[in-house]
Amino acid sequence: ARVDWRPKTPAFSVKGTVLTVASGKPENVSLSDQGHMACAWPSPCSGTVAGKIPVDYRAPLSGSHTFVQTFRVEEPATFARIAFVAALARAGVTVRAPALEKNPTSGLPSIAAYSRKMRVAAFVSPPYSEDAKLILKVSLNLGANLSLSLFGLTQGERTIGGALTAERNALESTMGIAPASFDFPTNGSGSPDSRAAPRATVKMLIAMSKSKHAAAYRASLPILGVDGSLAETGRSLPARGHVFAKTGTTVEKGQLKAQVLAGYIDTRKGRHLAFALYVNDAGPLQSIADVATVFSDEGQIANEIYEMN
């Protein structure tokens, strides 16, 4: 099987030993070191993707023919440093420091030591709406977790605790959500100790629909039967293309503890509704296909809302 990865940097490479098997056979693909980058830089570092995959493989929720997994970067600052040195070299910049080296934070000046006059180059990223689209369309939890830190920075916070406080203040004061109706004690999206009442979720959705970011936010949500995590759900339903909603799944010890679908519906009669569907304690999972079954049920309910309103 063909194995590819991104980003390609001197920090980490991937070896692929996955073999294709006959149609209909189960996939059995694994990452070395349980998906962790077990790197001892400055030594070269690599990981291995091994196992078997059927030639007709399709992802259970998205229907994609590509099996996607993630290696976890254990030392992000060092990884970013190595990638940055390589990027400078590609741009024709001579870098005297060796690329494969730990991030020497002890030798760096303080942030306050850098003046605007010292800048020699700057990178302007795409708008955050592009990140939001990636995060919400495919449920990129790592990106969601990082978003809390980025939000904290906009509020002058540089710790997770400070960002969580700023988040709570925004949800309560800006969106008018009752303090007792939600609890986000960590930055771990999808963690079983993070929760919000359906009414709180709908209130947030309504507030977002009235904000200046409404169009970008709506465009970032999966669309029933069309794309993202809802691409294979409700493809034959009349509501296909009219439900814009985010899925949320919590699995704990083989049990489906929570499955949520929340977002917007443009109804048959022209109404624009915010909704939230919660399925709690659905029982043990035999495979990821069981989650797709709950997706299907929630798609049917969303379709009823579309038809009746």
XYZ file of C-alpha atoms in Angstrom, residues 16-308:
293
model
C 5.462 2.182 5.274
C 5.160 -1.612 5.396
C 1.377 -1.827 4.995
C 0.185 -4.609 2.651
C -3.065 -4.645 0.716
C -5.412 -7.604 1.192
C -8.552 -8.782 -0.575
C -11.736 -6.731 -0.700
C -13.951 -7.069 2.343
C -11.150 -8.030 4.715
C -10.787 -5.939 7.909
C -8.076 -3.301 8.133
C -5.357 -3.733 10.742
C -3.013 -0.752 10.579
C -0.804 0.381 13.454
C 1.762 3.107 14.146
C 5.088 2.445 15.840
C 5.494 3.527 19.469
C 1.690 3.772 19.736
C 1.732 6.817 17.500
C 4.221 8.806 19.590
C 7.329 10.394 18.080
C 9.945 8.593 20.138
C 12.701 10.958 19.009
C 16.096 11.574 20.566
C 17.194 14.553 18.516
C 19.846 15.318 17.220
C 19.728 11.689 16.064
C 17.581 11.120 12.950
C 14.052 10.014 13.811
C 11.435 7.986 12.004
C 8.233 6.027 12.560
C 6.688 3.009 10.890
C 3.168 2.383 9.615
C 2.519 -1.364 9.471
C -0.329 -3.816 9.001
C -2.892 -4.695 6.341
C -5.620 -2.787 4.509
C -8.251 -4.074 2.028
C -8.057 -2.758 -1.508
C -11.646 -1.482 -1.237
C -11.104 0.294 2.101
C -13.467 3.132 2.982
C -13.393 5.053 6.257
C -16.564 4.285 8.288
C -17.681 7.879 8.880
C -16.273 9.904 5.976
C -16.298 7.244 3.241
C -12.739 8.228 2.286
C -10.528 5.675 0.525
C -7.567 6.943 2.554
C -6.764 5.549 6.010
C -5.580 8.509 8.119
C -3.645 8.324 11.389
C -1.524 10.804 13.349
C 1.882 10.643 14.985
C 1.950 12.748 18.127
C 4.763 15.318 18.383
C 6.142 14.972 21.918
C 8.500 17.973 21.665
C 6.668 20.505 19.495
C 9.136 23.369 20.020
C 12.076 21.263 18.825
C 10.056 19.822 15.946
C 9.033 23.340 14.870
C 12.623 24.573 15.117
C 13.917 21.793 12.845
C 11.105 22.385 10.352
C 11.784 26.146 10.387
C 15.529 25.730 9.762
C 14.700 23.482 6.783
C 12.174 26.025 5.447
C 14.762 28.807 5.653
C 17.243 26.676 3.702
C 14.630 26.021 0.980
C 14.117 29.782 0.720
C 17.843 30.344 0.140
C 18.675 31.551 3.650
C 21.996 30.337 5.046
C 21.580 28.962 8.575
C 24.762 28.265 10.517
C 23.023 26.350 13.305
C 22.615 22.588 12.781
C 19.089 21.588 11.833
C 18.799 18.477 14.011
C 19.195 20.017 17.435
C 17.090 20.526 20.551
C 15.336 23.877 20.820
C 17.820 25.980 22.865
C 15.283 27.984 24.859
C 17.860 28.928 27.500
C 19.815 30.878 24.893
C 16.866 32.855 23.556
C 16.268 36.485 24.562
C 12.971 37.391 26.188
C 10.027 38.263 23.958
C 10.338 41.905 25.044
C 13.893 42.037 23.653
C 12.678 41.908 20.051
C 11.736 45.272 18.573
C 9.787 45.773 15.363
C 12.900 47.273 13.758
C 14.695 43.926 14.142
C 12.204 42.051 11.944
C 13.676 40.760 8.695
C 10.700 38.676 7.551
C 7.155 37.824 8.548
C 4.682 35.118 7.655
C 1.014 36.052 7.530
C -1.088 32.946 8.031
C -4.370 32.234 6.258
C -7.420 33.554 8.151
C -8.475 31.524 11.182
C -11.640 30.536 9.311
C -9.464 28.135 7.280
C -8.300 26.454 10.492
C -11.870 26.343 11.781
C -13.019 24.618 8.593
C -10.372 21.896 8.974
C -11.095 21.449 12.692
C -14.869 21.245 12.414
C -15.262 19.411 9.093
C -13.180 16.403 10.168
C -13.213 16.710 13.999
C -9.534 17.581 14.378
C -9.389 17.494 18.184
C -5.751 18.585 18.352
C -6.662 21.709 16.414
C -9.625 22.343 18.699
C -7.400 22.044 21.764
C -4.873 24.459 20.253
C -7.674 26.922 19.518
C -8.219 27.473 23.234
C -4.563 28.505 23.612
C -4.834 30.833 20.608
C -7.997 32.389 22.042
C -6.212 32.891 25.366
C -3.411 34.749 23.614
C -5.932 37.205 22.127
C -7.058 37.907 25.685
C -3.528 38.419 27.021
C -3.355 34.957 28.631
C -0.334 32.653 28.312
C -1.505 29.628 30.323
C -4.241 27.036 29.816
C -5.817 28.043 33.124
C -5.982 31.677 32.050
C -7.400 30.729 28.648
C -10.110 28.580 30.285
C -11.108 31.523 32.486
C -11.229 33.828 29.472
C -13.327 31.267 27.597
C -15.832 31.018 30.452
C -16.060 34.801 30.713
C -16.754 35.070 26.969
C -19.440 32.368 27.010
C -21.150 33.942 30.014
C -20.821 37.665 29.279
C -20.722 37.829 25.470
C -23.111 34.957 24.671
C -25.251 35.085 27.804
C -24.903 31.376 28.607
C -25.830 30.402 32.173
C -22.708 29.546 34.228
C -24.187 26.294 35.583
C -25.101 24.978 32.128
C -21.566 24.091 30.991
C -18.281 22.855 32.411
C -14.984 22.788 30.487
C -12.289 22.002 33.089
C -9.559 21.182 30.539
C -8.533 22.027 26.998
C -9.162 18.433 25.902
C -11.985 18.459 23.371
C -13.957 15.243 23.562
C -12.856 14.452 27.104
C -15.621 12.850 29.214
C -15.328 15.506 31.931
C -16.261 18.317 29.521
C -19.959 18.906 29.014
C -22.640 21.419 28.133
C -26.421 21.238 28.371
C -28.307 21.143 25.053
C -29.875 24.519 25.825
C -26.395 26.017 26.364
C -25.210 24.607 23.041
C -28.215 26.038 21.184
C -27.737 29.414 22.873
C -24.122 29.466 21.692
C -25.226 28.582 18.146
C -27.792 31.387 18.151
C -25.196 33.857 19.420
C -22.782 32.782 16.681
C -25.506 33.214 14.049
C -25.811 36.873 15.063
C -22.071 37.583 15.157
C -19.884 39.045 12.410
C -18.333 35.575 12.044
C -21.662 33.864 11.290
C -21.014 33.104 7.613
C -17.491 31.749 8.169
C -18.645 29.659 11.133
C -21.530 28.116 9.247
C -19.280 27.374 6.252
C -16.892 25.450 8.514
C -19.533 22.966 9.714
C -19.994 19.510 8.153
C -22.978 19.330 5.785
C -25.382 16.390 6.003
C -24.753 13.957 3.153
C -22.178 16.240 1.541
C -18.857 16.586 3.362
C -16.812 16.256 6.527
C -17.863 13.833 9.239
C -21.426 13.851 7.796
C -20.429 12.970 4.225
C -21.850 9.441 4.434
C -24.818 10.287 6.693
C -28.242 11.041 5.215
C -27.153 10.981 1.567
C -30.649 9.881 0.476
C -32.597 12.103 2.892
C -34.522 15.189 1.717
C -32.529 17.216 4.271
C -29.266 16.462 2.491
C -27.390 19.739 1.990
C -29.694 21.619 4.377
C -28.219 20.557 7.749
C -24.958 22.187 8.862
C -23.849 20.513 12.075
C -20.906 19.313 14.164
C -20.662 15.810 15.560
C -19.179 15.104 18.986
C -18.278 11.611 20.165
C -17.068 10.428 23.571
C -15.969 6.806 23.917
C -14.816 5.551 27.309
C -13.703 1.975 28.042
C -15.406 0.651 24.924
C -18.689 2.392 25.762
C -20.318 5.120 23.685
C -20.831 7.631 26.483
C -22.061 10.495 24.323
C -22.843 11.273 20.709
C -23.912 14.819 19.906
C -25.058 16.507 16.699
C -25.583 20.270 16.871
C -25.777 23.099 14.379
C -28.243 24.674 11.952
C -31.083 23.491 9.724
C -32.523 25.399 6.774
C -35.991 23.858 6.846
C -38.299 22.961 3.963
C -40.542 25.933 4.845
C -37.646 28.397 4.819
C -36.977 28.657 8.543
C -33.423 28.824 9.920
C -33.152 26.790 13.121
C -30.409 26.031 15.660
C -30.625 22.556 17.199
C -28.791 20.083 19.427
C -29.320 16.299 19.603
C -27.735 14.361 22.474
C -27.434 10.574 22.762
C -25.971 9.484 26.104
C -24.858 6.054 27.400
C -25.661 4.188 24.178
C -23.796 1.098 25.375
C -20.781 -0.954 24.237
C -19.238 -0.521 20.795
C -18.328 -3.530 18.689
C -16.637 -1.310 16.079
C -16.533 2.271 14.817
C -19.419 1.302 12.523
C -21.682 1.398 15.604
C -20.972 5.135 15.880
C -22.035 5.516 12.245
C -25.361 3.893 13.171
C -25.972 6.590 15.796
C -24.947 9.218 13.227
C -27.636 7.772 10.958
C -30.282 7.964 13.692
C -29.396 11.595 14.417
C -29.492 12.343 10.690
C -33.029 10.906 10.554
C -34.122 13.106 13.461
C -32.566 16.170 11.825
C -34.442 15.260 8.653
C -37.744 15.167 10.598
C -37.026 18.679 11.896
C -36.272 19.776 8.334
C -39.504 18.260 6.962
C -41.871 19.476 9.702
